[in-house]
Coordinates of C-alpha atoms and ligand atoms in Angstrom, one line a residue:
M1 CA -37.7 -22.7 -7.4
S2 CA -34.3 -24.5 -7.0
T3 CA -31.7 -22.8 -4.3
V4 CA -28.3 -23.6 -2.9
T5 CA -28.5 -24.1 0.5
T6 CA -25.7 -22.6 2.6
P7 CA -24.4 -25.5 5.1
P8 CA -23.9 -24.4 8.4
S9 CA -20.8 -22.0 8.4
E10 CA -18.5 -21.6 11.7
F11 CA -17.8 -17.7 9.6
Q12 CA -20.3 -15.9 11.8
E13 CA -20.1 -12.8 9.5
L14 CA -23.0 -12.1 7.4
V15 CA -22.1 -11.5 3.8
P16 CA -22.3 -7.8 2.9
A17 CA -24.2 -7.3 -0.2
R18 CA -21.7 -5.0 -1.5
M19 CA -19.3 -7.8 -1.1
L20 CA -21.3 -10.0 -3.5
N21 CA -20.8 -7.5 -6.2
E22 CA -17.0 -7.5 -5.4
Y23 CA -17.6 -11.6 -5.5
A24 CA -19.0 -11.5 -8.8
Y25 CA -16.5 -9.0 -10.3
C26 CA -13.5 -10.8 -8.9
P27 CA -13.2 -13.3 -6.1
R28 CA -9.6 -12.1 -5.4
L29 CA -10.9 -8.2 -4.7
C30 CA -13.9 -9.5 -2.8
Y31 CA -11.4 -11.5 -0.4
M32 CA -8.5 -8.4 -0.3
E33 CA -11.5 -6.1 1.0
W34 CA -13.5 -8.4 2.9
V35 CA -11.1 -10.7 4.5
Q36 CA -8.1 -8.7 4.6
G37 CA -9.6 -5.3 5.2
E38 CA -7.5 -3.4 2.1
F39 CA -9.5 -0.7 0.4
V40 CA -8.2 2.3 -1.4
H41 CA -9.6 5.4 -2.5
S42 CA -9.3 6.2 -6.3
A43 CA -11.3 8.8 -8.7
D44 CA -14.1 6.0 -9.3
T45 CA -15.0 5.1 -5.5
L46 CA -14.7 8.6 -4.4
D47 CA -17.1 9.4 -7.2
G48 CA -18.8 7.0 -6.1
R49 CA -19.1 8.1 -3.0
L50 CA -19.9 11.7 -3.4
Q51 CA -22.6 10.4 -6.0
H52 CA -24.1 8.1 -2.8
R53 CA -23.9 11.4 -0.7
R54 CA -28.0 12.0 -1.0
V55 CA -29.0 8.2 -0.2
D56 CA -26.8 7.3 2.3
R57 CA -28.5 9.4 4.9
D58 CA -31.5 7.4 6.5
S59 CA -34.9 9.3 6.2
G60 CA -38.6 7.9 5.7
S61 CA -39.5 4.1 7.0
L62 CA -40.8 1.2 5.5
P63 CA -44.2 0.2 6.1
D64 CA -45.1 -2.8 8.5
P65 CA -45.3 -6.2 6.7
D66 CA -47.7 -7.9 8.9
S67 CA -50.2 -4.7 8.9
T68 CA -53.6 -5.6 7.3
S69 CA -54.5 -1.9 7.4
D70 CA -56.1 -0.3 4.6
D71 CA -54.9 3.1 6.1
E72 CA -51.1 2.1 4.3
P73 CA -50.2 5.4 2.0
E74 CA -50.0 4.1 -1.4
T75 CA -46.2 4.7 -1.7
L76 CA -43.5 5.2 0.7
H77 CA -39.9 6.1 -0.1
A78 CA -37.0 5.1 3.0
R79 CA -33.6 5.7 2.2
S80 CA -30.4 4.0 3.7
V81 CA -32.4 0.9 5.0
L82 CA -30.0 -1.2 6.5
L83 CA -31.7 -5.1 6.7
S84 CA -29.8 -8.5 7.8
D85 CA -30.9 -12.4 8.1
D86 CA -29.0 -14.9 9.6
D87 CA -31.1 -17.7 7.7
L88 CA -29.9 -15.9 4.6
G89 CA -26.6 -14.8 5.9
A90 CA -26.6 -11.4 4.7
I91 CA -26.8 -7.9 5.4
A92 CA -27.3 -4.9 3.2
R93 CA -27.6 -1.0 3.6
I94 CA -30.4 -0.5 0.8
D95 CA -29.9 3.4 -1.0
L96 CA -33.9 3.4 -1.3
V97 CA -36.6 1.3 -0.8
E98 CA -39.8 2.1 -2.3
A99 CA -42.8 0.6 -1.4
D100 CA -46.4 0.2 -3.1
G101 CA -49.0 -1.1 -0.5
H102 CA -47.2 -4.3 0.5
T103 CA -45.0 -4.6 -2.2
V104 CA -41.3 -3.3 -2.1
T105 CA -38.9 -2.3 -4.7
P106 CA -34.9 -1.7 -3.6
V107 CA -33.3 0.9 -5.4
D108 CA -29.7 1.3 -6.0
Y109 CA -27.5 4.0 -7.3
K110 CA -24.5 3.5 -9.3
R111 CA -22.1 6.1 -10.4
G112 CA -21.4 6.1 -14.3
T113 CA -23.9 5.8 -17.4
V114 CA -26.0 2.8 -18.4
P115 CA -23.8 -0.2 -19.9
N116 CA -24.7 -1.1 -23.6
I117 CA -24.9 -4.8 -22.6
P118 CA -28.3 -6.9 -23.1
G119 CA -30.2 -6.0 -20.0
N120 CA -28.3 -3.2 -19.5
V121 CA -26.9 -4.2 -15.8
Y122 CA -23.9 -6.2 -15.2
E123 CA -23.9 -9.1 -13.1
P124 CA -22.3 -8.1 -9.8
E125 CA -25.3 -5.3 -9.8
R126 CA -28.0 -7.6 -10.7
V127 CA -27.1 -10.0 -7.8
Q128 CA -26.2 -7.1 -5.1
L129 CA -29.6 -5.9 -5.9
C130 CA -31.3 -9.5 -6.0
L131 CA -29.4 -9.9 -2.2
Q132 CA -31.2 -6.8 -1.2
G133 CA -34.6 -8.2 -2.7
L134 CA -34.0 -11.6 -1.3
L135 CA -33.7 -9.8 2.3
L136 CA -36.3 -7.8 1.9
R137 CA -38.4 -11.2 1.6
A138 CA -36.9 -12.2 4.0
H139 CA -38.4 -9.7 6.2
G140 CA -41.8 -10.4 5.5
Y141 CA -42.1 -8.4 1.8
R142 CA -43.2 -8.9 -1.3
C143 CA -40.1 -8.0 -3.6
D144 CA -40.2 -8.8 -7.4
E145 CA -37.9 -6.6 -9.1
G146 CA -35.5 -4.1 -8.1
V147 CA -34.0 -1.1 -9.7
I148 CA -30.2 0.2 -10.6
Y149 CA -30.6 4.2 -11.0
F150 CA -27.2 5.1 -12.9
V151 CA -26.7 8.6 -12.0
G152 CA -24.7 9.7 -15.2
S153 CA -27.5 8.7 -17.3
K154 CA -30.4 9.8 -14.4
R155 CA -32.1 6.5 -15.9
R156 CA -33.7 3.7 -14.2
V157 CA -33.1 0.0 -15.0
T158 CA -35.5 -2.7 -13.6
V159 CA -34.3 -6.3 -12.7
A160 CA -36.5 -8.9 -12.4
F161 CA -36.0 -11.5 -9.8
D162 CA -36.8 -14.2 -11.6
D163 CA -35.5 -18.0 -10.7
E164 CA -32.4 -18.1 -12.6
L165 CA -30.9 -14.7 -10.8
V166 CA -32.2 -15.9 -7.4
T167 CA -30.8 -19.1 -8.1
R168 CA -27.4 -17.3 -9.1
T169 CA -27.5 -14.7 -6.3
R170 CA -27.5 -18.4 -3.8
S171 CA -24.9 -19.6 -5.2
L172 CA -22.5 -16.8 -5.4
L173 CA -23.3 -16.1 -1.7
H174 CA -22.6 -19.5 -0.8
E175 CA -19.1 -19.7 -2.7
T176 CA -18.2 -16.1 -1.3
R177 CA -19.0 -17.8 2.7
V178 CA -17.0 -20.9 1.0
M179 CA -14.1 -18.6 0.0
A180 CA -14.0 -16.6 3.4
D181 CA -14.0 -20.1 5.3
R182 CA -11.7 -21.6 3.8
G183 CA -9.1 -18.4 3.5
G184 CA -6.5 -18.3 1.4
I185 CA -6.3 -15.1 -1.3
P186 CA -8.1 -16.6 -4.8
A187 CA -5.1 -16.3 -7.8
P188 CA -5.5 -13.3 -9.8
L189 CA -7.7 -12.9 -12.8
E190 CA -5.1 -13.3 -15.6
D191 CA -5.0 -10.6 -18.6
S192 CA -8.2 -9.5 -17.8
P193 CA -9.9 -6.3 -18.9
K194 CA -11.7 -6.0 -15.7
C195 CA -7.9 -5.0 -13.8
P196 CA -7.0 -2.0 -15.3
R197 CA -10.6 -0.5 -13.4
C198 CA -10.3 -2.6 -10.1
S199 CA -9.9 0.0 -7.3
L200 CA -7.4 -2.3 -5.6
V201 CA -5.5 -2.9 -8.7
G202 CA -1.8 -1.7 -7.1
I203 CA -2.7 -3.5 -4.0
C204 CA -3.2 -6.9 -6.0
L205 CA -0.7 -6.6 -8.7
P206 CA -2.4 -9.3 -10.9
D207 CA 0.0 -9.3 -13.7
E208 CA 2.9 -8.9 -11.6
V209 CA 2.2 -12.2 -9.5
T210 CA 1.1 -13.9 -12.4
F211 CA 4.1 -13.4 -14.2
L212 CA 6.3 -14.4 -11.3
R213 CA 4.0 -17.3 -11.2
G214 CA 4.6 -18.1 -14.2
G215 CA 0.9 -17.4 -15.9
R216 CA -0.1 -18.8 -19.1
H217 CA -0.5 -15.3 -21.3
I218 CA 1.8 -13.2 -19.1
V219 CA 5.1 -15.2 -19.9
K220 CA 7.5 -11.9 -20.4
P221 CA 7.9 -9.0 -19.0
D222 CA 6.3 -6.9 -22.0
D223 CA 3.0 -9.1 -21.0
V224 CA 3.0 -7.1 -17.5
R225 CA 0.6 -4.3 -18.2
R226 CA 1.5 -1.3 -16.2
M227 CA -1.8 -0.6 -14.0
V228 CA -0.1 0.4 -10.5
T229 CA 0.5 4.4 -11.1
V230 CA 4.0 5.6 -12.2
R231 CA 4.1 7.9 -9.0
D232 CA 2.5 8.9 -6.2
D233 CA 0.7 12.5 -6.3
A234 CA 0.8 12.7 -2.6
L235 CA 4.2 14.3 -1.4
P236 CA 5.8 13.8 2.2
M237 CA 5.9 17.1 4.1
Y238 CA 9.3 17.6 6.2
V239 CA 9.3 20.0 9.5
I240 CA 12.5 21.4 10.1
T241 CA 12.0 24.7 11.6
Q242 CA 12.3 24.7 15.5
G243 CA 9.4 25.9 17.4
A244 CA 7.5 25.3 14.6
V245 CA 4.0 24.5 14.9
V246 CA 1.6 22.4 12.5
G247 CA -1.8 22.9 12.6
K248 CA -5.2 22.3 10.5
S249 CA -7.5 24.7 8.7
G250 CA -10.1 23.1 7.2
D251 CA -8.7 20.9 4.6
T252 CA -5.0 22.4 4.6
L253 CA -2.2 21.9 7.2
T254 CA -0.3 25.0 8.3
V255 CA 3.0 25.4 9.9
R256 CA 3.1 28.6 11.9
Q257 CA 6.2 30.0 13.8
K258 CA 5.7 32.8 16.2
G259 CA 2.3 33.5 14.9
E260 CA 3.2 33.8 11.5
T261 CA 2.2 31.2 8.8
I262 CA 5.5 29.8 7.0
A263 CA 4.0 26.8 5.0
T264 CA 0.5 25.3 3.6
A265 CA -0.4 21.9 1.9
R266 CA -3.6 20.6 1.5
L267 CA -4.1 17.6 3.2
L268 CA -4.8 15.8 -0.2
D269 CA -1.2 16.4 -1.5
V270 CA 0.6 14.9 1.9
S271 CA 1.4 11.5 2.3
S272 CA 3.5 11.9 5.4
L273 CA 4.6 14.3 8.2
S274 CA 7.8 13.9 9.1
I275 CA 8.9 16.5 12.3
F276 CA 12.5 17.2 13.3
G277 CA 13.6 17.8 16.6
N278 CA 11.2 20.5 18.4
A279 CA 8.4 21.1 16.0
Q280 CA 4.9 20.2 17.4
V281 CA 1.5 19.1 16.0
T282 CA -1.8 20.1 17.0
A283 CA -4.3 17.6 18.5
Q284 CA -6.8 18.5 15.6
A285 CA -4.4 18.3 12.8
T286 CA -2.8 14.7 14.6
R287 CA -6.6 13.5 14.4
E288 CA -7.2 14.7 10.8
L289 CA -3.7 12.9 9.7
L290 CA -4.4 9.7 11.4
D291 CA -8.3 9.8 10.2
R292 CA -6.7 10.0 6.8
G293 CA -3.9 7.0 7.3
I294 CA -1.2 9.8 6.8
P295 CA 1.8 8.8 9.5
I296 CA 3.6 11.1 11.5
C297 CA 7.4 10.5 11.7
H298 CA 9.3 11.9 14.4
F299 CA 13.0 12.5 14.2
T300 CA 15.5 14.4 16.4
Y301 CA 17.1 17.3 15.2
G302 CA 20.1 15.2 14.3
G303 CA 18.1 13.3 12.1
W304 CA 17.3 9.6 14.3
L305 CA 14.0 8.3 13.6
K306 CA 12.3 8.0 17.0
G307 CA 8.9 6.6 16.0
T308 CA 5.9 6.9 13.8
T309 CA 2.2 7.9 15.0
V310 CA -0.3 6.1 12.6
G311 CA -3.7 5.6 12.7
M312 CA -5.7 2.1 13.9
T313 CA -3.4 -0.7 12.9
H314 CA -3.8 -1.7 9.3
K315 CA -6.9 -4.5 8.8
N316 CA -4.8 -7.6 7.7
V317 CA -4.2 -9.7 10.3
E318 CA -4.0 -12.7 8.0
L319 CA -0.7 -10.9 6.5
R320 CA 1.1 -10.4 10.2
M321 CA 0.2 -13.7 11.3
A322 CA 2.1 -14.8 7.6
Q323 CA 4.8 -12.8 8.8
F324 CA 5.6 -13.7 12.7
R325 CA 5.4 -17.4 11.3
A326 CA 7.6 -17.0 8.7
A327 CA 10.0 -15.1 11.5
A328 CA 10.1 -18.1 13.8
D329 CA 10.9 -20.3 10.8
R330 CA 14.4 -20.3 10.7
T331 CA 14.8 -21.8 7.1
L332 CA 12.3 -19.5 5.6
S333 CA 13.8 -16.5 7.3
L334 CA 16.9 -17.3 6.1
A335 CA 16.1 -18.1 2.4
I336 CA 14.3 -14.4 2.4
A337 CA 17.7 -12.9 3.9
Q338 CA 19.5 -14.8 1.2
E339 CA 17.6 -12.9 -1.0
M340 CA 17.7 -9.5 0.3
V341 CA 21.9 -9.3 1.0
T342 CA 22.3 -10.9 -2.3
A343 CA 20.6 -8.2 -3.7
K344 CA 22.3 -5.5 -1.7
I345 CA 26.0 -7.3 -2.9
R346 CA 24.9 -7.0 -6.7
N347 CA 23.6 -3.0 -6.1
C348 CA 26.5 -2.2 -4.3
R349 CA 28.2 -3.6 -7.4
V350 CA 26.5 -1.8 -9.9
L351 CA 26.9 1.5 -8.1
L352 CA 30.7 1.0 -8.0
R353 CA 31.0 -0.3 -11.6
R354 CA 29.0 2.4 -13.1
N355 CA 30.3 5.4 -11.1
H356 CA 34.0 4.3 -10.7
P357 CA 36.2 6.4 -12.6
D358 CA 38.4 3.4 -13.2
A359 CA 36.3 0.4 -12.3
P360 CA 38.3 -1.8 -9.7
A361 CA 38.3 -5.1 -11.3
A362 CA 39.2 -7.1 -8.3
A363 CA 36.8 -5.5 -6.2
L364 CA 34.1 -6.4 -8.5
N365 CA 35.2 -9.9 -8.5
E366 CA 35.4 -9.9 -4.9
L367 CA 31.7 -8.7 -4.9
D368 CA 30.7 -11.1 -7.3
R369 CA 32.2 -14.1 -5.3
L370 CA 30.3 -13.3 -2.2
A371 CA 27.1 -12.4 -3.8
Q372 CA 27.4 -16.4 -5.3
S373 CA 28.7 -17.3 -1.6
V374 CA 24.9 -16.2 -0.1
E375 CA 23.6 -18.9 -1.6
A376 CA 25.5 -21.5 0.3
A377 CA 25.2 -19.3 3.7
D378 CA 23.7 -21.9 6.2
S379 CA 22.8 -19.2 8.6
L380 CA 22.1 -15.7 9.8
Q381 CA 25.5 -15.5 11.1
T382 CA 27.5 -17.0 8.1
L383 CA 25.2 -14.3 5.9
L384 CA 26.1 -11.3 8.3
G385 CA 29.8 -12.3 7.7
I386 CA 29.6 -12.4 4.0
E387 CA 27.5 -9.0 4.0
G388 CA 30.3 -7.3 6.1
A389 CA 33.0 -8.8 4.0
A390 CA 31.2 -7.1 1.2
A391 CA 30.7 -3.7 2.8
R392 CA 34.4 -3.4 3.8
V393 CA 35.0 -4.1 -0.4
Y394 CA 32.2 -1.7 -1.3
F395 CA 33.4 1.0 1.5
A396 CA 37.3 0.8 0.5
H397 CA 36.1 2.2 -2.7
F398 CA 33.2 4.2 -2.3
G399 CA 35.9 7.6 -1.9
D400 CA 36.7 7.0 -5.3
L401 CA 33.4 7.9 -6.7
L402 CA 33.2 11.0 -5.5
R403 CA 34.9 13.7 -7.4
S404 CA 37.8 15.8 -5.8
G405 CA 36.3 18.5 -3.5
P406 CA 37.6 20.0 -0.4
A407 CA 39.6 17.9 2.1
A408 CA 37.2 17.9 4.2
F409 CA 35.1 16.0 2.2
D410 CA 37.2 12.8 2.1
F411 CA 35.7 9.5 2.5
R412 CA 38.0 6.8 4.1
T413 CA 35.8 4.7 5.9
R414 CA 32.0 4.1 7.0
N415 CA 31.5 5.2 10.9
R416 CA 28.8 6.2 12.3
R417 CA 27.3 7.0 16.0
P418 CA 28.3 9.5 15.7
P419 CA 29.5 10.0 12.2
K420 CA 33.1 11.5 12.1
D421 CA 33.2 13.7 9.0
P422 CA 30.5 15.2 6.3
V423 CA 30.3 12.0 4.1
N424 CA 29.2 9.9 6.8
A425 CA 26.8 12.4 8.2
V426 CA 25.4 12.7 4.8
L427 CA 25.2 9.0 4.6
S428 CA 23.8 8.2 8.1
F429 CA 20.7 11.2 7.6
L430 CA 20.0 9.4 3.9
Y431 CA 19.9 6.1 6.0
S432 CA 17.3 7.3 8.7
M433 CA 15.5 9.1 5.7
L434 CA 15.4 5.4 3.7
M435 CA 14.1 4.0 7.1
R436 CA 11.3 6.4 7.3
Q437 CA 10.1 5.8 3.5
I438 CA 10.4 1.9 4.4
M439 CA 8.5 2.0 7.8
V440 CA 5.6 4.2 6.1
S441 CA 6.0 1.6 3.0
S442 CA 5.7 -1.5 4.7
M443 CA 3.1 -0.2 7.6
S444 CA 0.8 0.9 4.9
V445 CA 1.0 -2.8 3.4
G446 CA 0.0 -4.3 6.6
F447 CA 3.2 -5.5 8.3
D448 CA 4.5 -5.2 11.7
P449 CA 7.8 -3.3 10.8
H450 CA 9.6 -4.5 13.9
L451 CA 9.5 -8.2 13.0
G452 CA 12.2 -9.0 10.4
F453 CA 13.7 -12.2 8.7
Y454 CA 17.6 -10.8 8.6
H455 CA 17.6 -8.2 11.4
Q456 CA 16.6 -9.6 14.8
P457 CA 13.8 -8.0 16.6
K458 CA 16.2 -6.9 19.7
Y459 CA 16.7 -3.6 20.9
G460 CA 13.4 -2.1 19.6
R461 CA 14.5 -1.6 16.4
P462 CA 12.4 -1.8 13.1
A463 CA 13.8 -5.3 11.8
L464 CA 11.5 -5.6 8.7
A465 CA 12.5 -2.0 7.5
L466 CA 16.2 -2.7 8.1
D467 CA 15.6 -5.9 6.4
L468 CA 13.8 -4.1 3.1
A469 CA 16.3 -1.3 3.1
E470 CA 19.0 -3.5 2.4
E471 CA 19.2 -3.9 -1.1
F472 CA 18.0 -0.1 -1.3
R473 CA 21.1 1.2 0.8
P474 CA 23.0 1.5 -2.5
I475 CA 21.0 2.7 -5.4
V476 CA 18.8 5.4 -3.0
A477 CA 21.3 6.5 -0.3
D478 CA 24.3 6.3 -1.1
S479 CA 23.8 7.2 -5.0
V480 CA 21.9 10.4 -3.5
A481 CA 25.0 10.9 -1.1
L482 CA 27.2 11.2 -4.0
G483 CA 24.7 13.5 -6.0
V484 CA 24.8 16.0 -3.4
F485 CA 29.1 16.0 -3.0
N486 CA 29.5 15.5 -7.0
N487 CA 27.2 18.4 -7.9
G488 CA 28.4 20.6 -5.6
E489 CA 24.9 20.8 -4.1
L490 CA 26.8 20.6 -0.1
K491 CA 29.6 23.4 1.1
E492 CA 31.8 23.0 4.3
R493 CA 29.3 25.9 5.8
D494 CA 26.2 22.7 5.7
F495 CA 28.3 21.2 8.6
L496 CA 28.9 21.4 12.1
Q497 CA 31.4 20.1 14.2
R498 CA 31.1 19.6 17.6
N499 CA 34.3 17.3 19.6
E500 CA 34.5 14.5 16.8
A501 CA 30.7 14.7 15.6
V502 CA 29.7 15.9 12.6
S503 CA 26.0 16.9 11.5
L504 CA 24.3 19.2 9.2
T505 CA 23.0 22.3 10.0
T506 CA 19.4 23.2 9.1
E507 CA 20.0 24.5 5.3
G508 CA 22.5 21.2 4.2
R509 CA 19.6 19.0 6.0
R510 CA 17.1 20.8 3.4
T511 CA 19.3 20.0 0.8
V512 CA 19.6 16.5 1.1
I513 CA 16.2 15.7 1.8
R514 CA 15.4 17.8 -1.2
A515 CA 17.9 15.2 -3.0
F516 CA 15.9 12.9 -1.2
E517 CA 12.7 13.2 -2.1
R518 CA 14.1 14.0 -5.9
R519 CA 15.4 10.3 -6.1
M520 CA 12.3 9.2 -4.3
D521 CA 10.2 10.7 -7.3
S522 CA 12.5 9.8 -10.1
T523 CA 11.3 6.8 -12.2
I524 CA 13.3 3.6 -13.4
T525 CA 12.6 1.2 -15.8
H526 CA 11.9 -1.8 -13.2
P527 CA 14.5 -4.7 -13.9
L528 CA 11.5 -7.4 -13.9
F529 CA 8.5 -6.2 -14.9
G530 CA 10.0 -3.5 -17.8
Y531 CA 7.8 -0.5 -17.3
S532 CA 8.6 3.1 -15.5
I533 CA 8.1 3.3 -12.0
S534 CA 9.0 5.7 -9.4
Y535 CA 11.2 4.8 -6.7
K536 CA 8.8 5.7 -4.4
R537 CA 6.4 3.0 -6.0
V538 CA 8.9 0.6 -6.1
L539 CA 9.6 0.8 -2.0
E540 CA 5.8 -0.2 -1.9
M541 CA 5.9 -2.6 -4.3
Q542 CA 8.8 -4.9 -2.7
A543 CA 7.0 -4.7 0.8
R544 CA 3.6 -6.2 -1.3
L545 CA 5.9 -8.5 -2.9
L546 CA 7.0 -9.5 0.3
G547 CA 3.8 -10.0 1.2
R548 CA 2.6 -12.1 -1.9
H549 CA 5.6 -14.5 -1.0
L550 CA 4.5 -14.7 3.1
L551 CA 0.8 -15.7 1.8
G552 CA 2.3 -18.4 -0.4
E553 CA 1.6 -16.8 -3.7
L554 CA 5.4 -16.1 -4.9
K555 CA 7.5 -19.5 -4.3
T556 CA 10.5 -16.8 -3.3
Y557 CA 11.1 -13.0 -2.4
P558 CA 11.9 -11.5 -5.6
A559 CA 14.3 -9.0 -4.1
F560 CA 15.0 -5.5 -6.1
R561 CA 18.4 -6.3 -8.2
T562 CA 19.2 -3.2 -10.2
R563 CA 21.0 -3.6 -13.7
Ligands
SF4_1 S1 -6.9 -6.5 -10.2 FE1 -7.7 -7.6 -11.2 S2 -7.4 -9.9 -10.2 FE2 -6.7 -8.4 -8.6 S3 -8.2 -7.9 -7.8 FE3 -9.0 -6.6 -9.3 S4 -10.2 -7.4 -10.9 FE4 -9.5 -8.9 -9.3

């Protein structure tokens, strides 16, 4: 029997048999799951987990491989058996081991039905099973074959551990280890039928990355398959009632005030929880939210984002290391900031052009000129100057985009801290909403939201979230502000004036939150990939594309520019 010898490795981790399965399916999938710690539940993985429930409980035991006693019972079943071997460099939790005397057979449970292919078992499942067999052999058992039990078909399929399969299994095990040792994410599969069924397709972005890198088969937007979901099923939950208490009852979040339940939401349907002012979250609800990776965002009553509560930090250390390296590299930081500022100025220009009753040619030309001048900026300071000049041109005409309403809703100039008129109060509130959404997206991708490339990490501000927000301020926040005023959704009674500061009332805030969430949920045609996608998904995708750039897969950061 020929074998591939695994060389001594500095990578001390044992290869889990499940990761060998992933590697055989797609090396990039294995890398993202094993090295970068990425994981998302899809309908497939949840279904698989349910079907594994019974076998995941330890029970029974294996016979002693060294026993010479004739008293061994003829057959034994041991469930959820954990085995590892340093020489083999592998570890596996085997669903079920059947023993007949000293001969053992690993049984692996798979959801779904028996595939109609020669041998009835795909290679990833065959090598995973064979590795389990090799681990049993390493522990002194005789193991010549294994069984895949297909839950959907209720059928057992036997896989013989012949020389060819053993050689292939050892070879893939070696390759998996080399990939992890070497580091660097493998390229996506190109135009592969495996991708649409892959649980990490929304993280991997195979066609999008291949298109931006200039693939052989994916050369135009029409070639990019939309495999990410158009929009999220889960929605953010906002609690703005003062004195409310968010608790947990079974799989449901409850909001109570003075002993009365005023709202409920299934945890499955909640993507984040935002608390405004003095509402409380019980310890039980907090733990459950953290376990499920649902962040809690804390705002002041006035809508100022004070911080977020999240579970254990995302495991993608590789991404954070790349982020820190890039942030320390002035050239790289400037290049990323240039893309963001160009996109922001261009998106401001589009908003003016589309919404102005008499598009001001001089302002549009000036914004065009400023966007072009970004390329020549040789420092972040120069870039700040260009952005400031563009903001002055843009906001000088922003008031013209508001249809005539109460005089109190006139807009003359952008002001903040505190906002001095209703339009500025709404803009400030919406920028906070946008920041919350981008904080959540960037943390879910694995970034440290406090270290950016354009905004500097001073004063504890979330610099990366501020960076990523730039390109979306006009097309998300400003656009929602125009909508709520121009559609008459906000009235003068929705604002409070205290000294020179103007703020939204609770009801006004509700109106703006509803409008913001409508915008997040609305779909657009993606300007690069040509498919329909919600703004909320776009925000997350931009954070992922930034990650792909930082990890060297994309030459530049493709900032979001609307048409
Ligand atoms: S989406 Fe495709 S390329 Fe990406 S990890 Fe999955 S199978 Fe591999």
